[in-house]
C-alpha cells in the first residue's frame, strides 16, 4: 500500500479495526515492511509511522505511534515493529500506518501478534 501527500490535507492514514475481545491484558506487536521517499528531515513533527491504538468507543485508552522514531528521508524496505499492552477496558483495536507531512510511504507484509509480557 502507498500513502502519498498530494493535496492540502496534512496527513494520510490507513487502518484496520478489530475487536479487542480475547486480547485485553495482552501485549500486541505490530510489524510491517516500510519504505519512504522525500519525507523532510526538518525538526518539526511529522514523518511516517506504524500505529497501534486501543479504543473504548471513540476514546483512546492506549496508543503507540513510533513517536520520536518516525521514518524520514528516503529509505529502502526495512522491517519495523511497535508493541502495545492492551488495557482491560479496550473494546476495539486499530492498527495501520500514517504519514504526517509531505513525502510518500509504502507498507507491506503487516503482522499482528501477541507477545509475552
GROMACS .gro file of N, CA, C and O in nm:
model
  468
    1UNK      N    1   0.084  -0.117   0.000
    1UNK     CA    2   0.000   0.000   0.000
    1UNK      C    3   0.089   0.123   0.000
    1UNK      O    4   0.202   0.119   0.048
    2UNK      N    5   0.035   0.232  -0.053
    2UNK     CA    6   0.112   0.356  -0.058
    2UNK      C    7   0.029   0.470  -0.001
    2UNK      O    8  -0.090   0.481  -0.029
    3UNK      N    9   0.095   0.553   0.077
    3UNK     CA   10   0.037   0.678   0.125
    3UNK      C   11   0.122   0.789   0.067
    3UNK      O   12   0.244   0.787   0.080
    4UNK      N   13   0.058   0.885  -0.002
    4UNK     CA   14   0.132   0.997  -0.060
    4UNK      C   15   0.060   1.126  -0.029
    4UNK      O   16  -0.063   1.134  -0.037
    5UNK      N   17   0.136   1.228   0.008
    5UNK     CA   18   0.079   1.360   0.034
    5UNK      C   19   0.067   1.432  -0.100
    5UNK      O   20   0.166   1.475  -0.158
    6UNK      N   21  -0.057   1.441  -0.151
    6UNK     CA   22  -0.079   1.502  -0.282
    6UNK      C   23  -0.175   1.620  -0.280
    6UNK      O   24  -0.206   1.677  -0.383
    7UNK      N   25  -0.222   1.657  -0.163
    7UNK     CA   26  -0.319   1.766  -0.155
    7UNK      C   27  -0.299   1.849  -0.030
    7UNK      O   28  -0.195   1.842   0.035
    8UNK      N   29  -0.401   1.927   0.006
    8UNK     CA   30  -0.387   2.020   0.119
    8UNK      C   31  -0.394   1.953   0.257
    8UNK      O   32  -0.356   2.015   0.355
    9UNK      N   33  -0.443   1.829   0.267
    9UNK     CA   34  -0.452   1.764   0.397
    9UNK      C   35  -0.311   1.739   0.452
    9UNK      O   36  -0.222   1.700   0.378
   10UNK      N   37  -0.292   1.758   0.584
   10UNK     CA   38  -0.158   1.742   0.640
   10UNK      C   39  -0.115   1.596   0.660
   10UNK      O   40   0.001   1.569   0.684
   11UNK      N   41  -0.210   1.500   0.653
   11UNK     CA   42  -0.171   1.361   0.679
   11UNK      C   43  -0.258   1.265   0.600
   11UNK      O   44  -0.366   1.299   0.551
   12UNK      N   45  -0.208   1.144   0.587
   12UNK     CA   46  -0.282   1.034   0.529
   12UNK      C   47  -0.263   0.912   0.617
   12UNK      O   48  -0.161   0.899   0.685
   13UNK      N   49  -0.361   0.823   0.620
   13UNK     CA   50  -0.352   0.708   0.707
   13UNK      C   51  -0.429   0.591   0.647
   13UNK      O   52  -0.522   0.609   0.569
   14UNK      N   53  -0.388   0.473   0.685
   14UNK     CA   54  -0.464   0.353   0.655
   14UNK      C   55  -0.471   0.273   0.783
   14UNK      O   56  -0.379   0.274   0.865
   15UNK      N   57  -0.587   0.208   0.805
   15UNK     CA   58  -0.602   0.133   0.928
   15UNK      C   59  -0.702   0.020   0.910
   15UNK      O   60  -0.784   0.023   0.818
   16UNK      N   61  -0.692  -0.075   0.999
   16UNK     CA   62  -0.790  -0.182   1.009
   16UNK      C   63  -0.833  -0.187   1.154
   16UNK      O   64  -0.751  -0.165   1.245
   17UNK      N   65  -0.959  -0.216   1.178
   17UNK     CA   66  -1.013  -0.224   1.314
   17UNK      C   67  -1.056  -0.366   1.343
   17UNK      O   68  -1.123  -0.429   1.261
   18UNK      N   69  -1.016  -0.416   1.460
   18UNK     CA   70  -1.057  -0.549   1.504
   18UNK      C   71  -1.112  -0.540   1.645
   18UNK      O   72  -1.088  -0.442   1.717
   19UNK      N   73  -1.184  -0.643   1.688
   19UNK     CA   74  -1.235  -0.650   1.824
   19UNK      C   75  -1.120  -0.677   1.920
   19UNK      O   76  -1.027  -0.751   1.889
   20UNK      N   77  -1.129  -0.618   2.039
   20UNK     CA   78  -1.028  -0.642   2.143
   20UNK      C   79  -1.062  -0.765   2.227
   20UNK      O   80  -0.984  -0.804   2.314
   21UNK      N   81  -1.176  -0.829   2.199
   21UNK     CA   82  -1.217  -0.948   2.275
   21UNK      C   83  -1.106  -1.054   2.269
   21UNK      O   84  -1.055  -1.087   2.163
   22UNK      N   85  -1.067  -1.103   2.385
   22UNK     CA   86  -0.963  -1.204   2.393
   22UNK      C   87  -0.822  -1.147   2.389
   22UNK      O   88  -0.725  -1.221   2.404
   23UNK      N   89  -0.807  -1.016   2.367
   23UNK     CA   90  -0.675  -0.955   2.357
   23UNK      C   91  -0.645  -0.860   2.473
   23UNK      O   92  -0.532  -0.816   2.488
   24UNK      N   93  -0.747  -0.826   2.552
   24UNK     CA   94  -0.722  -0.735   2.664
   24UNK      C   95  -0.630  -0.804   2.764
   24UNK      O   96  -0.634  -0.925   2.783
   25UNK      N   97  -0.544  -0.723   2.825
   25UNK     CA   98  -0.447  -0.776   2.920
   25UNK      C   99  -0.324  -0.837   2.854
   25UNK      O  100  -0.233  -0.882   2.922
   26UNK      N  101  -0.322  -0.838   2.721
   26UNK     CA  102  -0.208  -0.895   2.649
   26UNK      C  103  -0.128  -0.784   2.581
   26UNK      O  104  -0.176  -0.673   2.564
   27UNK      N  105  -0.006  -0.816   2.543
   27UNK     CA  106   0.077  -0.723   2.467
   27UNK      C  107   0.072  -0.764   2.321
   27UNK      O  108   0.091  -0.881   2.289
   28UNK      N  109   0.045  -0.667   2.232
   28UNK     CA  110   0.043  -0.692   2.089
   28UNK      C  111   0.165  -0.631   2.023
   28UNK      O  112   0.213  -0.526   2.064
   29UNK      N  113   0.213  -0.698   1.920
   29UNK     CA  114   0.323  -0.649   1.838
   29UNK      C  115   0.273  -0.636   1.695
   29UNK      O  116   0.222  -0.731   1.638
   30UNK      N  117   0.287  -0.515   1.640
   30UNK     CA  118   0.255  -0.488   1.501
   30UNK      C  119   0.386  -0.470   1.426
   30UNK      O  120   0.471  -0.392   1.469
   31UNK      N  121   0.403  -0.543   1.318
   31UNK     CA  122   0.522  -0.525   1.236
   31UNK      C  123   0.482  -0.516   1.090
   31UNK      O  124   0.377  -0.566   1.050
   32UNK      N  125   0.565  -0.449   1.011
   32UNK     CA  126   0.540  -0.434   0.868
   32UNK      C  127   0.668  -0.388   0.800
   32UNK      O  128   0.756  -0.329   0.863
   33UNK      N  129   0.678  -0.418   0.672
   33UNK     CA  130   0.785  -0.364   0.589
   33UNK      C  131   0.745  -0.225   0.546
   33UNK      O  132   0.627  -0.201   0.512
   34UNK      N  133   0.838  -0.130   0.544
   34UNK     CA  134   0.808   0.006   0.501
   34UNK      C  135   0.927   0.066   0.427
   34UNK      O  136   1.042   0.031   0.455
   35UNK      N  137   0.897   0.152   0.333
   35UNK     CA  138   1.000   0.235   0.270
   35UNK      C  139   0.940   0.373   0.252
   35UNK      O  140   0.817   0.390   0.252
   36UNK      N  141   1.027   0.474   0.239
   36UNK     CA  142   0.981   0.612   0.231
   36UNK      C  143   1.054   0.686   0.120
   36UNK      O  144   1.161   0.645   0.076
   37UNK      N  145   0.993   0.798   0.079
   37UNK     CA  146   1.055   0.884  -0.022
   37UNK      C  147   1.025   1.030   0.010
   37UNK      O  148   0.909   1.066   0.034
   38UNK      N  149   1.129   1.110   0.014
   38UNK     CA  150   1.120   1.256   0.023
   38UNK      C  151   1.041   1.306   0.144
   38UNK      O  152   0.970   1.404   0.135
   39UNK      N  153   1.057   1.240   0.258
   39UNK     CA  154   0.996   1.290   0.381
   39UNK      C  155   1.098   1.381   0.447
   39UNK      O  156   1.209   1.337   0.478
   40UNK      N  157   1.065   1.509   0.466
   40UNK     CA  158   1.163   1.605   0.519
   40UNK      C  159   1.220   1.562   0.654
   40UNK      O  160   1.150   1.508   0.739
   41UNK      N  161   1.350   1.589   0.672
   41UNK     CA  162   1.418   1.560   0.798
   41UNK      C  163   1.410   1.678   0.894
   41UNK      O  164   1.472   1.676   0.999
   42UNK      N  165   1.335   1.780   0.859
   42UNK     CA  166   1.324   1.901   0.942
   42UNK      C  167   1.283   1.865   1.084
   42UNK      O  168   1.218   1.764   1.107
   43UNK      N  169   1.318   1.950   1.178
   43UNK     CA  170   1.292   1.925   1.319
   43UNK      C  171   1.147   1.924   1.360
   43UNK      O  172   1.115   1.882   1.469
   44UNK      N  173   1.056   1.974   1.276
   44UNK     CA  174   0.917   1.978   1.320
   44UNK      C  175   0.854   1.839   1.316
   44UNK      O  176   0.902   1.750   1.249
   45UNK      N  177   0.745   1.823   1.389
   45UNK     CA  178   0.676   1.694   1.398
   45UNK      C  179   0.628   1.650   1.261
   45UNK      O  180   0.580   1.728   1.182
   46UNK      N  181   0.640   1.524   1.235
   46UNK     CA  182   0.596   1.467   1.109
   46UNK      C  183   0.671   1.341   1.078
   46UNK      O  184   0.754   1.296   1.157
   47UNK      N  185   0.641   1.282   0.965
   47UNK     CA  186   0.707   1.160   0.924
   47UNK      C  187   0.609   1.047   0.907
   47UNK      O  188   0.488   1.065   0.917
   48UNK      N  189   0.662   0.929   0.880
   48UNK     CA  190   0.582   0.810   0.859
   48UNK      C  191   0.596   0.718   0.979
   48UNK      O  192   0.702   0.714   1.042
   49UNK      N  193   0.489   0.644   1.012
   49UNK     CA  194   0.494   0.559   1.130
   49UNK      C  195   0.390   0.448   1.122
   49UNK      O  196   0.287   0.464   1.057
   50UNK      N  197   0.418   0.338   1.192
   50UNK     CA  198   0.317   0.238   1.218
   50UNK      C  199   0.235   0.287   1.337
   50UNK      O  200   0.287   0.360   1.422
   51UNK      N  201   0.109   0.247   1.344
   51UNK     CA  202   0.023   0.289   1.455
   51UNK      C  203  -0.054   0.170   1.511
   51UNK      O  204  -0.096   0.082   1.437
   52UNK      N  205  -0.071   0.170   1.642
   52UNK     CA  206  -0.144   0.065   1.712
   52UNK      C  207  -0.220   0.135   1.825
   52UNK      O  208  -0.158   0.198   1.911
   53UNK      N  209  -0.354   0.126   1.823
   53UNK     CA  210  -0.436   0.202   1.917
   53UNK      C  211  -0.547   0.115   1.975
   53UNK      O  212  -0.618   0.048   1.901
   54UNK      N  213  -0.561   0.119   2.107
   54UNK     CA  214  -0.672   0.052   2.176
   54UNK      C  215  -0.777   0.157   2.208
   54UNK      O  216  -0.745   0.265   2.257
   55UNK      N  217  -0.905   0.124   2.179
   55UNK     CA  218  -1.013   0.220   2.198
   55UNK      C  219  -1.129   0.161   2.277
   55UNK      O  220  -1.152   0.040   2.275
   56UNK      N  221  -1.201   0.249   2.343
   56UNK     CA  222  -1.330   0.217   2.406
   56UNK      C  223  -1.425   0.318   2.346
   56UNK      O  224  -1.422   0.437   2.383
   57UNK      N  225  -1.507   0.274   2.251
   57UNK     CA  226  -1.588   0.368   2.174
   57UNK      C  227  -1.494   0.454   2.091
   57UNK      O  228  -1.406   0.402   2.023
   58UNK      N  229  -1.508   0.586   2.101
   58UNK     CA  230  -1.417   0.675   2.028
   58UNK      C  231  -1.302   0.725   2.115
   58UNK      O  232  -1.217   0.800   2.070
   59UNK      N  233  -1.297   0.679   2.240
   59UNK     CA  234  -1.191   0.722   2.333
   59UNK      C  235  -1.069   0.632   2.321
   59UNK      O  236  -1.079   0.510   2.329
   60UNK      N  237  -0.953   0.694   2.304
   60UNK     CA  238  -0.826   0.621   2.300
   60UNK      C  239  -0.788   0.584   2.444
   60UNK      O  240  -0.779   0.671   2.530
   61UNK      N  241  -0.766   0.455   2.470
   61UNK     CA  242  -0.725   0.412   2.603
   61UNK      C  243  -0.577   0.375   2.609
   61UNK      O  244  -0.519   0.367   2.716
   62UNK      N  245  -0.515   0.353   2.492
   62UNK     CA  246  -0.370   0.330   2.483
   62UNK      C  247  -0.329   0.342   2.337
   62UNK      O  248  -0.407   0.306   2.248
   63UNK      N  249  -0.208   0.393   2.311
   63UNK     CA  250  -0.164   0.405   2.173
   63UNK      C  251  -0.011   0.401   2.163
   63UNK      O  252   0.058   0.440   2.257
   64UNK      N  253   0.037   0.354   2.051
   64UNK     CA  254   0.180   0.358   2.017
   64UNK      C  255   0.188   0.403   1.873
   64UNK      O  256   0.121   0.347   1.786
   65UNK      N  257   0.269   0.507   1.847
   65UNK     CA  258   0.276   0.566   1.713
   65UNK      C  259   0.419   0.588   1.664
   65UNK      O  260   0.442   0.669   1.576
   66UNK      N  261   0.515   0.517   1.720
   66UNK     CA  262   0.656   0.535   1.684
   66UNK      C  263   0.704   0.677   1.713
   66UNK      O  264   0.796   0.726   1.650
   67UNK      N  265   0.642   0.743   1.808
   67UNK     CA  266   0.681   0.879   1.844
   67UNK      C  267   0.831   0.885   1.871
   67UNK      O  268   0.885   0.799   1.940
   68UNK      N  269   0.895   0.982   1.816
   68UNK     CA  270   1.039   1.005   1.823
   68UNK      C  271   1.118   0.903   1.742
   68UNK      O  272   1.240   0.902   1.746
   69UNK      N  273   1.049   0.814   1.670
   69UNK     CA  274   1.116   0.718   1.582
   69UNK      C  275   1.053   0.721   1.442
   69UNK      O  276   1.063   0.626   1.366
   70UNK      N  277   0.982   0.832   1.410
   70UNK     CA  278   0.916   0.841   1.280
   70UNK      C  279   1.017   0.822   1.168
   70UNK      O  280   1.134   0.857   1.181
   71UNK      N  281   0.972   0.765   1.059
   71UNK     CA  282   1.058   0.745   0.943
   71UNK      C  283   1.064   0.873   0.863
   71UNK      O  284   0.961   0.936   0.838
   72UNK      N  285   1.184   0.912   0.823
   72UNK     CA  286   1.205   1.036   0.748
   72UNK      C  287   1.304   1.012   0.637
   72UNK      O  288   1.376   0.913   0.636
   73UNK      N  289   1.308   1.108   0.543
   73UNK     CA  290   1.402   1.098   0.433
   73UNK      C  291   1.355   0.998   0.329
   73UNK      O  292   1.236   0.971   0.314
   74UNK      N  293   1.451   0.940   0.257
   74UNK     CA  294   1.425   0.835   0.159
   74UNK      C  295   1.494   0.710   0.208
   74UNK      O  296   1.615   0.710   0.228
   75UNK      N  297   1.415   0.606   0.234
   75UNK     CA  298   1.468   0.483   0.291
   75UNK      C  299   1.425   0.364   0.206
   75UNK      O  300   1.323   0.369   0.138
   76UNK      N  301   1.502   0.257   0.213
   76UNK     CA  302   1.469   0.134   0.143
   76UNK      C  303   1.381   0.048   0.233
   76UNK      O  304   1.361   0.079   0.351
   77UNK      N  305   1.330  -0.062   0.179
   77UNK     CA  306   1.245  -0.153   0.255
   77UNK      C  307   1.315  -0.201   0.380
   77UNK      O  308   1.426  -0.255   0.375
   78UNK      N  309   1.250  -0.178   0.495
   78UNK     CA  310   1.302  -0.219   0.625
   78UNK      C  311   1.185  -0.267   0.710
   78UNK      O  312   1.076  -0.209   0.704
   79UNK      N  313   1.206  -0.371   0.789
   79UNK     CA  314   1.101  -0.422   0.879
   79UNK      C  315   1.102  -0.337   1.006
   79UNK      O  316   1.207  -0.318   1.068
   80UNK      N  317   0.984  -0.287   1.044
   80UNK     CA  318   0.968  -0.206   1.165
   80UNK      C  319   0.862  -0.272   1.253
   80UNK      O  320   0.774  -0.343   1.203
   81UNK      N  321   0.869  -0.247   1.384
   81UNK     CA  322   0.768  -0.302   1.473
   81UNK      C  323   0.745  -0.209   1.591
   81UNK      O  324   0.831  -0.129   1.628
   82UNK      N  325   0.624  -0.221   1.647
   82UNK     CA  326   0.586  -0.149   1.768
   82UNK      C  327   0.508  -0.246   1.857
   82UNK      O  328   0.454  -0.346   1.808
   83UNK      N  329   0.502  -0.217   1.986
   83UNK     CA  330   0.430  -0.302   2.081
   83UNK      C  331   0.339  -0.217   2.167
   83UNK      O  332   0.370  -0.100   2.195
   84UNK      N  333   0.227  -0.276   2.209
   84UNK     CA  334   0.131  -0.205   2.294
   84UNK      C  335   0.062  -0.306   2.385
   84UNK      O  336   0.013  -0.409   2.339
   85UNK      N  337   0.057  -0.274   2.516
   85UNK     CA  338  -0.022  -0.354   2.611
   85UNK      C  339  -0.166  -0.308   2.601
   85UNK      O  340  -0.195  -0.187   2.609
   86UNK      N  341  -0.258  -0.402   2.584
   86UNK     CA  342  -0.399  -0.370   2.563
   86UNK      C  343  -0.469  -0.366   2.699
   86UNK      O  344  -0.477  -0.467   2.769
   87UNK      N  345  -0.521  -0.249   2.738
   87UNK     CA  346  -0.587  -0.234   2.868
   87UNK      C  347  -0.717  -0.316   2.876
   87UNK      O  348  -0.779  -0.346   2.774
   88UNK      N  349  -0.759  -0.351   2.998
   88UNK     CA  350  -0.880  -0.431   3.015
   88UNK      C  351  -1.008  -0.364   2.966
   88UNK      O  352  -1.105  -0.431   2.934
   89UNK      N  353  -1.008  -0.231   2.957
   89UNK     CA  354  -1.130  -0.160   2.914
   89UNK      C  355  -1.135  -0.136   2.762
   89UNK      O  356  -1.226  -0.070   2.713
   90UNK      N  357  -1.040  -0.189   2.687
   90UNK     CA  358  -1.041  -0.171   2.541
   90UNK      C  359  -1.153  -0.254   2.479
   90UNK      O  360  -1.179  -0.367   2.520
   91UNK      N  361  -1.217  -0.198   2.377
   91UNK     CA  362  -1.324  -0.266   2.305
   91UNK      C  363  -1.281  -0.300   2.162
   91UNK      O  364  -1.313  -0.406   2.111
   92UNK      N  365  -1.207  -0.209   2.099
   92UNK     CA  366  -1.156  -0.233   1.965
   92UNK      C  367  -1.008  -0.195   1.958
   92UNK      O  368  -0.956  -0.123   2.044
   93UNK      N  369  -0.943  -0.244   1.853
   93UNK     CA  370  -0.802  -0.214   1.828
   93UNK      C  371  -0.788  -0.171   1.684
   93UNK      O  372  -0.835  -0.241   1.593
   94UNK      N  373  -0.728  -0.054   1.662
   94UNK     CA  374  -0.695  -0.005   1.527
   94UNK      C  375  -0.546  -0.027   1.506
   94UNK      O  376  -0.466   0.000   1.595
   95UNK      N  377  -0.509  -0.071   1.386
   95UNK     CA  378  -0.367  -0.079   1.352
   95UNK      C  379  -0.348  -0.041   1.207
   95UNK      O  380  -0.439  -0.056   1.125
   96UNK      N  381  -0.231   0.015   1.176
   96UNK     CA  382  -0.203   0.056   1.039
   96UNK      C  383  -0.079   0.141   1.031
   96UNK      O  384   0.018   0.120   1.103
   97UNK      N  385  -0.086   0.241   0.941
   97UNK     CA  386   0.028   0.330   0.917
   97UNK      C  387  -0.022   0.470   0.888
   97UNK      O  388  -0.136   0.489   0.843
   98UNK      N  389   0.064   0.569   0.912
   98UNK     CA  390   0.027   0.708   0.888
   98UNK      C  391   0.147   0.786   0.834
   98UNK      O  392   0.262   0.751   0.862
   99UNK      N  393   0.117   0.889   0.758
   99UNK     CA  394   0.218   0.982   0.706
   99UNK      C  395   0.171   1.122   0.739
   99UNK      O  396   0.063   1.163   0.695
  100UNK      N  397   0.250   1.195   0.816
  100UNK     CA  398   0.220   1.333   0.851
  100UNK      C  399   0.319   1.423   0.780
  100UNK      O  400   0.440   1.411   0.802
  101UNK      N  401   0.268   1.508   0.692
  101UNK     CA  402   0.354   1.598   0.616
  101UNK      C  403   0.380   1.544   0.477
  101UNK      O  404   0.323   1.444   0.435
  102UNK      N  405   0.470   1.611   0.404
  102UNK     CA  406   0.497   1.572   0.265
  102UNK      C  407   0.578   1.444   0.254
  102UNK      O  408   0.642   1.400   0.349
  103UNK      N  409   0.573   1.385   0.135
  103UNK     CA  410   0.650   1.265   0.106
  103UNK      C  411   0.561   1.148   0.069
  103UNK      O  412   0.441   1.164   0.046
  104UNK      N  413   0.620   1.030   0.067
  104UNK     CA  414   0.548   0.906   0.036
  104UNK      C  415   0.595   0.796   0.130
  104UNK      O  416   0.710   0.793   0.172
  105UNK      N  417   0.502   0.705   0.159
  105UNK     CA  418   0.532   0.587   0.239
  105UNK      C  419   0.469   0.466   0.173
  105UNK      O  420   0.353   0.473   0.132
  106UNK      N  421   0.545   0.358   0.162
  106UNK     CA  422   0.491   0.231   0.116
  106UNK      C  423   0.499   0.133   0.233
  106UNK      O  424   0.597   0.134   0.309
  107UNK      N  425   0.396   0.049   0.250
  107UNK     CA  426   0.396  -0.053   0.355
  107UNK      C  427   0.347  -0.185   0.297
  107UNK      O  428   0.264  -0.187   0.206
  108UNK      N  429   0.398  -0.294   0.351
  108UNK     CA  430   0.362  -0.427   0.303
  108UNK      C  431   0.389  -0.528   0.414
  108UNK      O  432   0.468  -0.503   0.505
  109UNK      N  433   0.323  -0.641   0.408
  109UNK     CA  434   0.351  -0.752   0.499
  109UNK      C  435   0.320  -0.724   0.644
  109UNK      O  436   0.398  -0.761   0.732
  110UNK      N  437   0.204  -0.663   0.673
  110UNK     CA  438   0.166  -0.639   0.812
  110UNK      C  439   0.151  -0.772   0.885
  110UNK      O  440   0.099  -0.870   0.830
  111UNK      N  441   0.191  -0.774   1.012
  111UNK     CA  442   0.168  -0.888   1.101
  111UNK      C  443   0.130  -0.834   1.238
  111UNK      O  444   0.195  -0.741   1.288
  112UNK      N  445   0.024  -0.889   1.296
  112UNK     CA  446  -0.019  -0.851   1.430
  112UNK      C  447  -0.019  -0.977   1.513
  112UNK      O  448  -0.086  -1.076   1.477
  113UNK      N  449   0.057  -0.977   1.624
  113UNK     CA  450   0.069  -1.098   1.704
  113UNK      C  451   0.078  -1.062   1.851
  113UNK      O  452   0.114  -0.951   1.888
  114UNK      N  453   0.043  -1.159   1.937
  114UNK     CA  454   0.062  -1.140   2.080
  114UNK      C  455   0.205  -1.179   2.115
  114UNK      O  456   0.264  -1.266   2.052
  115UNK      N  457   0.259  -1.109   2.214
  115UNK     CA  458   0.395  -1.138   2.261
  115UNK      C  459   0.390  -1.157   2.412
  115UNK      O  460   0.299  -1.106   2.480
  116UNK      N  461   0.487  -1.226   2.464
  116UNK     CA  462   0.493  -1.248   2.609
  116UNK      C  463   0.521  -1.115   2.679
  116UNK      O  464   0.599  -1.035   2.629
  117UNK      N  465   0.458  -1.093   2.794
  117UNK     CA  466   0.481  -0.967   2.868
  117UNK      C  467   0.622  -0.952   2.919
  117UNK      O  468   0.697  -1.042   2.925
   0.00000   0.00000   0.00000
